[in-house]
Short mmCIF file of C-alpha atoms in Angstrom, two decimals:
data_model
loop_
_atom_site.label_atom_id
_atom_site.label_comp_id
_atom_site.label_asym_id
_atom_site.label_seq_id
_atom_site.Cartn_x
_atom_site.Cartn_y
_atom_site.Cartn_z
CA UNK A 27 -4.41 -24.63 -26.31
CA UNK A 28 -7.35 -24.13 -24.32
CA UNK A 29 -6.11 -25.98 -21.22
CA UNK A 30 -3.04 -24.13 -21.17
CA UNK A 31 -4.43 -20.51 -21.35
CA UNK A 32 -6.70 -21.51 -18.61
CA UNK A 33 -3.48 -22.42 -17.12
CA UNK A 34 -1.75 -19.01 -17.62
CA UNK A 35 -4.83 -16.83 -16.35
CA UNK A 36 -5.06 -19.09 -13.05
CA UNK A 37 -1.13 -18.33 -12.64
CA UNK A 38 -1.41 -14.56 -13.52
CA UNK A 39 -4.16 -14.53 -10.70
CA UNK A 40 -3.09 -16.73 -8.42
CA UNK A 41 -2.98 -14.46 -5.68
CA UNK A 42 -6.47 -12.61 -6.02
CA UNK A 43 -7.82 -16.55 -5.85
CA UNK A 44 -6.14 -16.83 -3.01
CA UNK A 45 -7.25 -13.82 -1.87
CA UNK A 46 -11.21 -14.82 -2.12
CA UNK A 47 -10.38 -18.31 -0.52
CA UNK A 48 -8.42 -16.69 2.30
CA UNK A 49 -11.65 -14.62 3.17
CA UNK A 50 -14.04 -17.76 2.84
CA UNK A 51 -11.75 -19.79 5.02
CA UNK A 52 -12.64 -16.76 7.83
CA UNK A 53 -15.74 -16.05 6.40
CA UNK A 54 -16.68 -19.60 7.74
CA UNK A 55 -14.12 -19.72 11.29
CA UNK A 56 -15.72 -15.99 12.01
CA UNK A 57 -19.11 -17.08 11.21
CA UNK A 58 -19.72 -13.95 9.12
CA UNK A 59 -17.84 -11.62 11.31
CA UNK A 60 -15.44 -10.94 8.93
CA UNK A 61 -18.52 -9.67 6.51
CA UNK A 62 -19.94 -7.44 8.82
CA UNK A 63 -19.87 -3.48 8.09
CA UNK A 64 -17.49 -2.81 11.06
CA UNK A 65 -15.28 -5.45 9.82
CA UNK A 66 -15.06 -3.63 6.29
CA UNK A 67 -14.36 0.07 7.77
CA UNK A 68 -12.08 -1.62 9.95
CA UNK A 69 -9.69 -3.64 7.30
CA UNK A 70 -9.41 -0.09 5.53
CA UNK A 71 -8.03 1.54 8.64
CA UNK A 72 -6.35 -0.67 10.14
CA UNK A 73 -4.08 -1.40 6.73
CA UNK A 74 -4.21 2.14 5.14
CA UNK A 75 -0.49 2.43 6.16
CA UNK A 76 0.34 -0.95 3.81
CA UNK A 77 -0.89 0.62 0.92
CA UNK A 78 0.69 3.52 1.03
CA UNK A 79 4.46 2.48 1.93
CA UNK A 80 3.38 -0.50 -0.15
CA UNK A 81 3.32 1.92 -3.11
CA UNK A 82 6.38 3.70 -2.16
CA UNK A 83 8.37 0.18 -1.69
CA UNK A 84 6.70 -0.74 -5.02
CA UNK A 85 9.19 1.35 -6.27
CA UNK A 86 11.92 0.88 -4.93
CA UNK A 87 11.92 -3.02 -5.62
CA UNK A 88 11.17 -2.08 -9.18
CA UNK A 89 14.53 -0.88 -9.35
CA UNK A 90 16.56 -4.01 -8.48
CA UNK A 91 15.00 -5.69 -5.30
CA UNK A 92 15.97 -2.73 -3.79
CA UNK A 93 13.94 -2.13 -0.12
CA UNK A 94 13.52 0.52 2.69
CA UNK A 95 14.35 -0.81 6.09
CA UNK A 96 13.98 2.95 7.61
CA UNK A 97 10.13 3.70 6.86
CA UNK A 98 8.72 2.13 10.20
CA UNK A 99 11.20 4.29 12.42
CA UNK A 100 10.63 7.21 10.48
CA UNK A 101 6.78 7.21 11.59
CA UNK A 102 7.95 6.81 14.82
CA UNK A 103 10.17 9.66 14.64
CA UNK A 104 7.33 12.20 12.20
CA UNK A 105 4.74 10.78 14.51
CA UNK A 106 7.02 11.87 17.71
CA UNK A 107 7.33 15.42 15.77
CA UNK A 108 3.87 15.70 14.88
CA UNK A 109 2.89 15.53 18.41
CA UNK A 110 5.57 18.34 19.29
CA UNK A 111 4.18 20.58 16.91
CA UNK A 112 0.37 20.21 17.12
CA UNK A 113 0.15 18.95 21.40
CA UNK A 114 3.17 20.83 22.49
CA UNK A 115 4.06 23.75 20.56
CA UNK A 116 -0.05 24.13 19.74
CA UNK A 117 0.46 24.73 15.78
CA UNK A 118 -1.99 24.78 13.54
CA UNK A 119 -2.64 21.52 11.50
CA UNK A 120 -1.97 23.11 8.24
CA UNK A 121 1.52 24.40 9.74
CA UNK A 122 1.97 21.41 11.00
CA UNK A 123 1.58 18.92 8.73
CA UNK A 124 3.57 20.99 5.89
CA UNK A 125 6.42 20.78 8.75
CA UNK A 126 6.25 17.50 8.23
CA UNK A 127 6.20 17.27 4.77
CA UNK A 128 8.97 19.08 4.65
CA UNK A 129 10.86 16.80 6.64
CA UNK A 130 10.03 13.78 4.74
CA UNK A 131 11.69 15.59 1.64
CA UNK A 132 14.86 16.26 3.43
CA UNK A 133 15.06 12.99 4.44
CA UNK A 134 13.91 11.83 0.90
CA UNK A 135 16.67 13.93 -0.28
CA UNK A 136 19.15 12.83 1.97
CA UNK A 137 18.61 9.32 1.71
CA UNK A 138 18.13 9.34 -2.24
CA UNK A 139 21.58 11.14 -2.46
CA UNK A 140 23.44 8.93 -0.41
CA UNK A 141 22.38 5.70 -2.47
CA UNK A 142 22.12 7.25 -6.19
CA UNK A 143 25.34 9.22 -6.11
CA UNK A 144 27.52 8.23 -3.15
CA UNK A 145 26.74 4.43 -3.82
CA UNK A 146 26.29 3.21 -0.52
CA UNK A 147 23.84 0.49 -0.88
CA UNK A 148 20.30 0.75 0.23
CA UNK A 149 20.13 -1.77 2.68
CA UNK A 150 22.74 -0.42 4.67
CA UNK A 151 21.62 3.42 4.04
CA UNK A 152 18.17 2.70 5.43
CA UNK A 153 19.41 0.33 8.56
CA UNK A 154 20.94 3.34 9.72
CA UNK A 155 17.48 5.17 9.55
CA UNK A 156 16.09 2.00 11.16
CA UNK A 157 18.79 1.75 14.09
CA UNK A 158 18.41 5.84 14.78
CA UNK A 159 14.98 7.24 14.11
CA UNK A 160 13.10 5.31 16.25
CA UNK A 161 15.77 6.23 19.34
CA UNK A 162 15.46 9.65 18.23
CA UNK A 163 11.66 9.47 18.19
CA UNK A 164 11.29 7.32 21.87
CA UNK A 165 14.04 10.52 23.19
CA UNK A 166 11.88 13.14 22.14
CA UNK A 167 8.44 11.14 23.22
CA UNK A 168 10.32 11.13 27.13
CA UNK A 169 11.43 14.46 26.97
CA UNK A 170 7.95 16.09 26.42
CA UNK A 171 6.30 13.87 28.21
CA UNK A 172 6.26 11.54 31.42
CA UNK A 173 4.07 8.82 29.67
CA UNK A 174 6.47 8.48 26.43
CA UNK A 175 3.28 9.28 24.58
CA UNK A 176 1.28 12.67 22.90
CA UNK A 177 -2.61 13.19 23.10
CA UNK A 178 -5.06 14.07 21.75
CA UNK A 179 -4.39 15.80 18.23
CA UNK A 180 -6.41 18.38 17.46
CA UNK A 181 -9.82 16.99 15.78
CA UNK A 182 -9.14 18.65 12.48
CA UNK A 183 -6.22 16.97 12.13
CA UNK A 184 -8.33 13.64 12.78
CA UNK A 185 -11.00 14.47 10.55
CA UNK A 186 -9.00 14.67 7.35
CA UNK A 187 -6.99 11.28 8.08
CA UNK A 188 -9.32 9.12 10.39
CA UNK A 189 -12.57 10.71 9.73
CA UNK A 190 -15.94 10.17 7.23
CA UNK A 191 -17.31 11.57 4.19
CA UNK A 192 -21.03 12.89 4.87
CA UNK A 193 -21.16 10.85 7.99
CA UNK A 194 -24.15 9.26 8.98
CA UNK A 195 -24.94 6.33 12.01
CA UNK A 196 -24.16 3.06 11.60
CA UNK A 197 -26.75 1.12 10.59
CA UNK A 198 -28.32 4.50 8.68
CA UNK A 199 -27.66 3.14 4.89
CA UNK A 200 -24.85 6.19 3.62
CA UNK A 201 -26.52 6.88 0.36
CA UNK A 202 -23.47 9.49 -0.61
CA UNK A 203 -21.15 6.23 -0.14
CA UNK A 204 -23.63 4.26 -2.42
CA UNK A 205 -23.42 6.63 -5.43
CA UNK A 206 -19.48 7.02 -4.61
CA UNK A 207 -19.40 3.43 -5.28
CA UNK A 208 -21.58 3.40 -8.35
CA UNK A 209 -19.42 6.31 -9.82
CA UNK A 210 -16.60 3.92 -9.29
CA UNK A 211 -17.87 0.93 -10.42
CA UNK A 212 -18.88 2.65 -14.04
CA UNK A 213 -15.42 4.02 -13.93
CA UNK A 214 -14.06 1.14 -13.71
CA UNK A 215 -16.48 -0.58 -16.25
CA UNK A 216 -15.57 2.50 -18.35
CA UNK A 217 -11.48 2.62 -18.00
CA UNK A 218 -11.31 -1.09 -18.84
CA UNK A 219 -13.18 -0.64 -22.63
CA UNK A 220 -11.56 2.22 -23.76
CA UNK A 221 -8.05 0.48 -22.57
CA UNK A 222 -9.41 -2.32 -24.54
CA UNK A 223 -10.48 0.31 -27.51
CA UNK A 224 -7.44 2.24 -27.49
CA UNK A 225 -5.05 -1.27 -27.66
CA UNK A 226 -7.22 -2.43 -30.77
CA UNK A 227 -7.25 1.09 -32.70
CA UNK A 228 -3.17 0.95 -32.07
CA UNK A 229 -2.53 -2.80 -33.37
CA UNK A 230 -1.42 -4.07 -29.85
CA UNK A 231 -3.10 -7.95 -28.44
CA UNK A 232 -6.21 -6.98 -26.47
CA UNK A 233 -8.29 -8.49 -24.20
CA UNK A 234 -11.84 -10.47 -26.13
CA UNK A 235 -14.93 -8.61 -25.27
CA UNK A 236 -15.77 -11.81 -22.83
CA UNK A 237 -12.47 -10.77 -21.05
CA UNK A 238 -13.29 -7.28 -20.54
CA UNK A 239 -16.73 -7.69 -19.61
CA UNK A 240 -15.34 -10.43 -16.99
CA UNK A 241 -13.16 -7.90 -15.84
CA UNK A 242 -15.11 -5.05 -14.99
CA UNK A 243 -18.13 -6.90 -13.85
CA UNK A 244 -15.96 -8.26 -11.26
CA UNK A 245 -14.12 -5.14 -10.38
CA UNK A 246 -17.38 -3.10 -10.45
CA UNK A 247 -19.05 -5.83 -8.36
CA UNK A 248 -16.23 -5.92 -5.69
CA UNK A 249 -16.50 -2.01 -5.72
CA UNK A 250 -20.41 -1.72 -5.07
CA UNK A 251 -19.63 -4.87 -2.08
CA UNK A 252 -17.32 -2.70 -0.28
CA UNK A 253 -19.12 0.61 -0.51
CA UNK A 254 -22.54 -0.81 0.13
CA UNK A 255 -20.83 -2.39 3.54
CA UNK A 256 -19.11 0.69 4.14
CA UNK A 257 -22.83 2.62 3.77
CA UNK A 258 -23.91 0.38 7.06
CA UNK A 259 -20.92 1.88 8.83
CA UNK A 260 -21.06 5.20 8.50
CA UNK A 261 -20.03 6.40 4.99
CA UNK A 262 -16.68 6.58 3.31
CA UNK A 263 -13.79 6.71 5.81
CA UNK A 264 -11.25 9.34 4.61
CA UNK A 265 -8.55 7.02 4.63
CA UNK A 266 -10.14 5.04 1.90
CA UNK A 267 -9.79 8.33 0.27
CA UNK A 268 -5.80 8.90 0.80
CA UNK A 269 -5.58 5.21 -0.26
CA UNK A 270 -7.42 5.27 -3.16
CA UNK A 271 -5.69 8.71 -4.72
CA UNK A 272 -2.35 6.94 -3.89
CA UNK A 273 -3.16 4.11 -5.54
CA UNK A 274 -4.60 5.54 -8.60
CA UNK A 275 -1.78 8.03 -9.34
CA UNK A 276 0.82 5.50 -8.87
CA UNK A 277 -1.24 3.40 -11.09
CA UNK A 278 -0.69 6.08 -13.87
CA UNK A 279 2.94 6.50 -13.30
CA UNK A 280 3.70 2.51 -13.08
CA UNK A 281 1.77 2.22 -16.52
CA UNK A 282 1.46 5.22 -18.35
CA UNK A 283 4.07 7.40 -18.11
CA UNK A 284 8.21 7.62 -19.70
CA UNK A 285 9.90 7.69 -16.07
CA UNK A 286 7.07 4.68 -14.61
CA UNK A 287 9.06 3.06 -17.93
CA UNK A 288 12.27 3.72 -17.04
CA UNK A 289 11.61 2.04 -13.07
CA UNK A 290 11.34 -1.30 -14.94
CA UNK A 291 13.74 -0.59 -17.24
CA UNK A 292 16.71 -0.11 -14.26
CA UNK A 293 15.22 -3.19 -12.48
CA UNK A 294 15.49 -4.92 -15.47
CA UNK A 295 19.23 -4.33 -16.12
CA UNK A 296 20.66 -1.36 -14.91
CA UNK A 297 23.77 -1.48 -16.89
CA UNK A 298 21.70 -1.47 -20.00
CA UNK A 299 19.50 0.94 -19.07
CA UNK A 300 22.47 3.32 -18.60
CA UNK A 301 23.58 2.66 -21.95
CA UNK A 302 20.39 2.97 -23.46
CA UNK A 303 20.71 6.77 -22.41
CA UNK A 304 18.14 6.23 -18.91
CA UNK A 305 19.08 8.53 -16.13
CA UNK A 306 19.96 5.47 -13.67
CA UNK A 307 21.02 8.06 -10.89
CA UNK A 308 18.08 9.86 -10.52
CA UNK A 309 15.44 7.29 -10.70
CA UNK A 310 17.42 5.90 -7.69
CA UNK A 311 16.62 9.16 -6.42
CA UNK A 312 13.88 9.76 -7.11
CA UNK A 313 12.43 6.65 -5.51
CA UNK A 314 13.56 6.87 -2.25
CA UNK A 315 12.50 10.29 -2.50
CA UNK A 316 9.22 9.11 -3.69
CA UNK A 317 9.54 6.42 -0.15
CA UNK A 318 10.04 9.23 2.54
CA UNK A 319 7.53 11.14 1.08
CA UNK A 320 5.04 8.63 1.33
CA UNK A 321 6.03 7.48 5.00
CA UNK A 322 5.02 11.06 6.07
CA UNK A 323 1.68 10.30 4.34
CA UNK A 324 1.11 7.30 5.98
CA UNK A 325 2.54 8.80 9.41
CA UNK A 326 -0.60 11.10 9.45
CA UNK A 327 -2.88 8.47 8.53
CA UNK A 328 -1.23 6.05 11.69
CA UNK A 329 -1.59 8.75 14.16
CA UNK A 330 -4.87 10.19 13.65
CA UNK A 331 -6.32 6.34 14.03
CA UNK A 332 -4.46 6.35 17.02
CA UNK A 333 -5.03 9.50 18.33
CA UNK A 334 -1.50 9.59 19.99
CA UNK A 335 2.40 9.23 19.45
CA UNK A 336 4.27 6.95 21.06
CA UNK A 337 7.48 4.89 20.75
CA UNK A 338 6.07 1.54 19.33
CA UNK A 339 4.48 3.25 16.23
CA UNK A 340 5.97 2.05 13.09
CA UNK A 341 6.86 -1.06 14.60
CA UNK A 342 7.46 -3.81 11.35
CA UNK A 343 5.73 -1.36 9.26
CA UNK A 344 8.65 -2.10 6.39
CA UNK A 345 7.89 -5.57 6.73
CA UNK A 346 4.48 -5.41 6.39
CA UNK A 347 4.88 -3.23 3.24
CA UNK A 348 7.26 -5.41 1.67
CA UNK A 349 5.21 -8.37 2.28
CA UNK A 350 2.59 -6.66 0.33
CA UNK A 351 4.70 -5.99 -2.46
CA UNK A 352 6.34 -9.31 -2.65
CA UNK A 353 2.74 -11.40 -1.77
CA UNK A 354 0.79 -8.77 -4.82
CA UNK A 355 3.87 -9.88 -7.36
CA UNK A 356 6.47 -7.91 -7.32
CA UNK A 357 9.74 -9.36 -7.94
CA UNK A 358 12.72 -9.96 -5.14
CA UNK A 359 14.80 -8.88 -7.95
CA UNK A 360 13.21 -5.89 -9.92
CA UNK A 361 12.07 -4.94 -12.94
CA UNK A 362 8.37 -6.66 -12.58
CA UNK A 363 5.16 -5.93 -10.58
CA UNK A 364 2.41 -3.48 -10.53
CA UNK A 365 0.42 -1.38 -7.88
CA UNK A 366 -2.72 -4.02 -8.65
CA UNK A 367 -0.68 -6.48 -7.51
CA UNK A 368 0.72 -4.67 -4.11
CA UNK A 369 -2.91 -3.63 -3.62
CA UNK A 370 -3.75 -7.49 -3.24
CA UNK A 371 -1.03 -8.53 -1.57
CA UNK A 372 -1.81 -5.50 0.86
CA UNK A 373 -5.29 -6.78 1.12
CA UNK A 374 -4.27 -10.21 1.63
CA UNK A 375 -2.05 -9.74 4.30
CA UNK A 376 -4.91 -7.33 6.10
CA UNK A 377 -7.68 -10.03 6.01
CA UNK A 378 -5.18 -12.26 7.34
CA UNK A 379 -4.18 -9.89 10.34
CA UNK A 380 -8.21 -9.10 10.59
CA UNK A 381 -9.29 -12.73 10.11
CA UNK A 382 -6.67 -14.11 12.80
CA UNK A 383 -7.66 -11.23 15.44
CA UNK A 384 -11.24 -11.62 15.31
CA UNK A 385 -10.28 -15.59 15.99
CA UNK A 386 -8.60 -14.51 18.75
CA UNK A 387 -5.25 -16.46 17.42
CA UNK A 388 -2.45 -15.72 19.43
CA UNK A 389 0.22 -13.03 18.35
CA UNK A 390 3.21 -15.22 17.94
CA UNK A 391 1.20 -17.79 15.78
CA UNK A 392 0.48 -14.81 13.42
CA UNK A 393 3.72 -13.76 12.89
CA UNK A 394 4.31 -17.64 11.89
CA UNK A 395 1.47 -17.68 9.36
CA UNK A 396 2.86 -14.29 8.22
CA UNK A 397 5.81 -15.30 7.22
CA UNK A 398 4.78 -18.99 5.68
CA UNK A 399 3.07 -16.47 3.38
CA UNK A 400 5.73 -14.33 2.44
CA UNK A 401 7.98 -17.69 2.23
CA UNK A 402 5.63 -19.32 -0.31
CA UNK A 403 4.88 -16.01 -2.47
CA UNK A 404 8.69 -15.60 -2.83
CA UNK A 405 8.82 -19.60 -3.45
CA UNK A 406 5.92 -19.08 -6.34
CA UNK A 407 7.82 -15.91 -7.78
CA UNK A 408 11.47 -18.46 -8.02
CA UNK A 409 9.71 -21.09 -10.07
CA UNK A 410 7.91 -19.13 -12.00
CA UNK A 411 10.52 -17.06 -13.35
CA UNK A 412 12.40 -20.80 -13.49
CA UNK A 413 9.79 -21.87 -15.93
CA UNK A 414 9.83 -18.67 -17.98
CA UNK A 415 13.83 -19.40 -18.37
#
């Protein structure tokens, strides 16, 4: 009995031990490179854009395998706006980026119609997004522009996506980022018991005390790693921010609320989650709503690291974000994963990209270890659910 819940906890965690061996394995080819402050910041930046479509294709996979292929040229084409609005046009950032907003619901709203109530599958509704926004975006790039690029955006507009909490030099320990991190930590620590508390007091199977002390040490230890890293840098970059508020409120929705429900329940089996009296329609709506929405999010966040718009932004970002849902857990064909699980499969895939750049490892070989990755989490998510049959 013993051996085989050892068993099931190394196969519900497969991927976060992966995850630690993947980092070791560079840890050791990088000589400590990877584990140097800069390193930390830059994993954050770089893959900010992962997390958040990752949440947004979260849930639209949750709903049957269902995916956006239009998210990547839609940054192109916000990005391509954004620079109109703020380089061209001179706009103020708040203007601006509520602009943009704005067209990320219409979109939303467009899109989510089309597939909830006009049935036109998503695949095919989003490959249209895919084929045209990113013409659309390159046209308007050339047209205000001889380079096919916009820059600078205004430094406001910087700060709040690409900037620092309380900044201080690098190598200046960020005590602000410190006690951010112990906050979090005893959060965590916190969250974890009185889950534990609250699943006792209601009769439901609990994690032992052992388990949950496991548990948070490890989160709370992982937390105070980053941040103290991250205090060598510089302080708290305000992406981690965006990320973390993302993450945490699609957390709550996934697991605590009637309509988070009601995404696994469609995924699950749509048919009887219509009979069962679920809105079917508009959670189809609602999360490809829920996906443009996000993409203008993560637009900001792309451009102010770049500083610029130009016609290659966006480029695979779908991919990328479904490899971090499918990698993290989520299922090809709906009804099972959770943001944890995106958020290390997003994290996965960015020490991978970070590991293999600071090796120097030529582009096309990463795209191969990219997808032998994706390949053998979708292999691992078959037989499991073959063994669970």
């Amino acid at each position: 009995m013993e051996k085989k819940s050892l068993f099931a906890v190394l196969k519900k965690n497969a991927m976060l031990i992966v995850l630690v061996f993947v980092y070791l394995f560079f840890l050791i080819l990088t000589q400590g490179g990877i584990f140097s402050p800069s390193s930390f910041t830059e994993l954050i930046n770089q893959n900010a854009y992962v997390y958040i479509l990752g949440a947004g294709m979260l849930m639209c996979m949750l709903t049957g395998g269902n995916i956006d292929l239009s998210c990547g040229a839609f940054v192109c084409l916000l990005g391509a706006l954004g620079g109109v609005f703020m380089i061209v046009q001179g706009m103020s950032t708040g203007v601006s980026l509520l602009l943009l907003l704005l067209i990320g619901v219409a979109y939303g709203v467009g899109l989510g119609y089309l597939i909830a109530y006009v049935h036109i599958p998503p695949w095919i509704a989003t490959l249209a997004g895919y084929l045209a926004f990113r013409g659309l975006g390159t046209s308007i790039l050339s047209a205000n522009s001889a380079t096919g690029s916009l820059a600078p955006f205004p430094t406001d507009f910087q700060s709040i996506f690409y900037g620092r909490i309380f900044p201080t030099d690098k190598g200046v320990f960020n005590w602000p980022c410190f006690l951010f991190g112990l906050l979090s930590a005893a959060a965590v620590v916190l969250v974890i018991f009185r889950t534990r508390q609250s699943r006792l007091a209601k009769g439901y199977e609990a994690d032992s005390v052992r388990s949950a002390a496991l548990k948070s040490g490890l989160g709370a230890a992982v937390i105070l790693l980053v941040t103290t890293r991250l205090a060598m840098d510089g302080g708290i970059p305000t992406t981690l921010l965006w990320v973390a508020g993302i993450v945490l409120v699609y957390s709550f929705i996934t697991s605590k609320t009637v309509i988070g429900r009601h995404f696994y329940v469609v995924g699950g089996n749509m048919e009887a989650a219509r009979l069962s009296g679920v809105n079917t329609r508009r959670i189809m709506f609602l999360a490809y709503l829920n996906m443009a929405v996000l993409t203008a999010i993560a637009t900001m966040t792309v451009v102010a690291r770049s500083q610029s718009a130009y016609a290659d932004v966006g480029k695979n970002f779908e991919m990328d974000a479904i490899s971090a849902c499918v990698v993290g857990g989520v299922s090809a064909s709906g009804g099972a994963g959770t943001v944890l699980g995106m958020v290390i499969g997003a994290t996965l895939i960015g020490v991978i990209n970070l590991g293999m750049s600071l090796i120097s490892l030529d582009a096309n070989y990463q795209r191969v270890i990219k997808g032998m990755v994706l390949l053998a989490a979708v292999v691992f998510d078959i037989l499991s659910q073959k063994k669970q049959k």
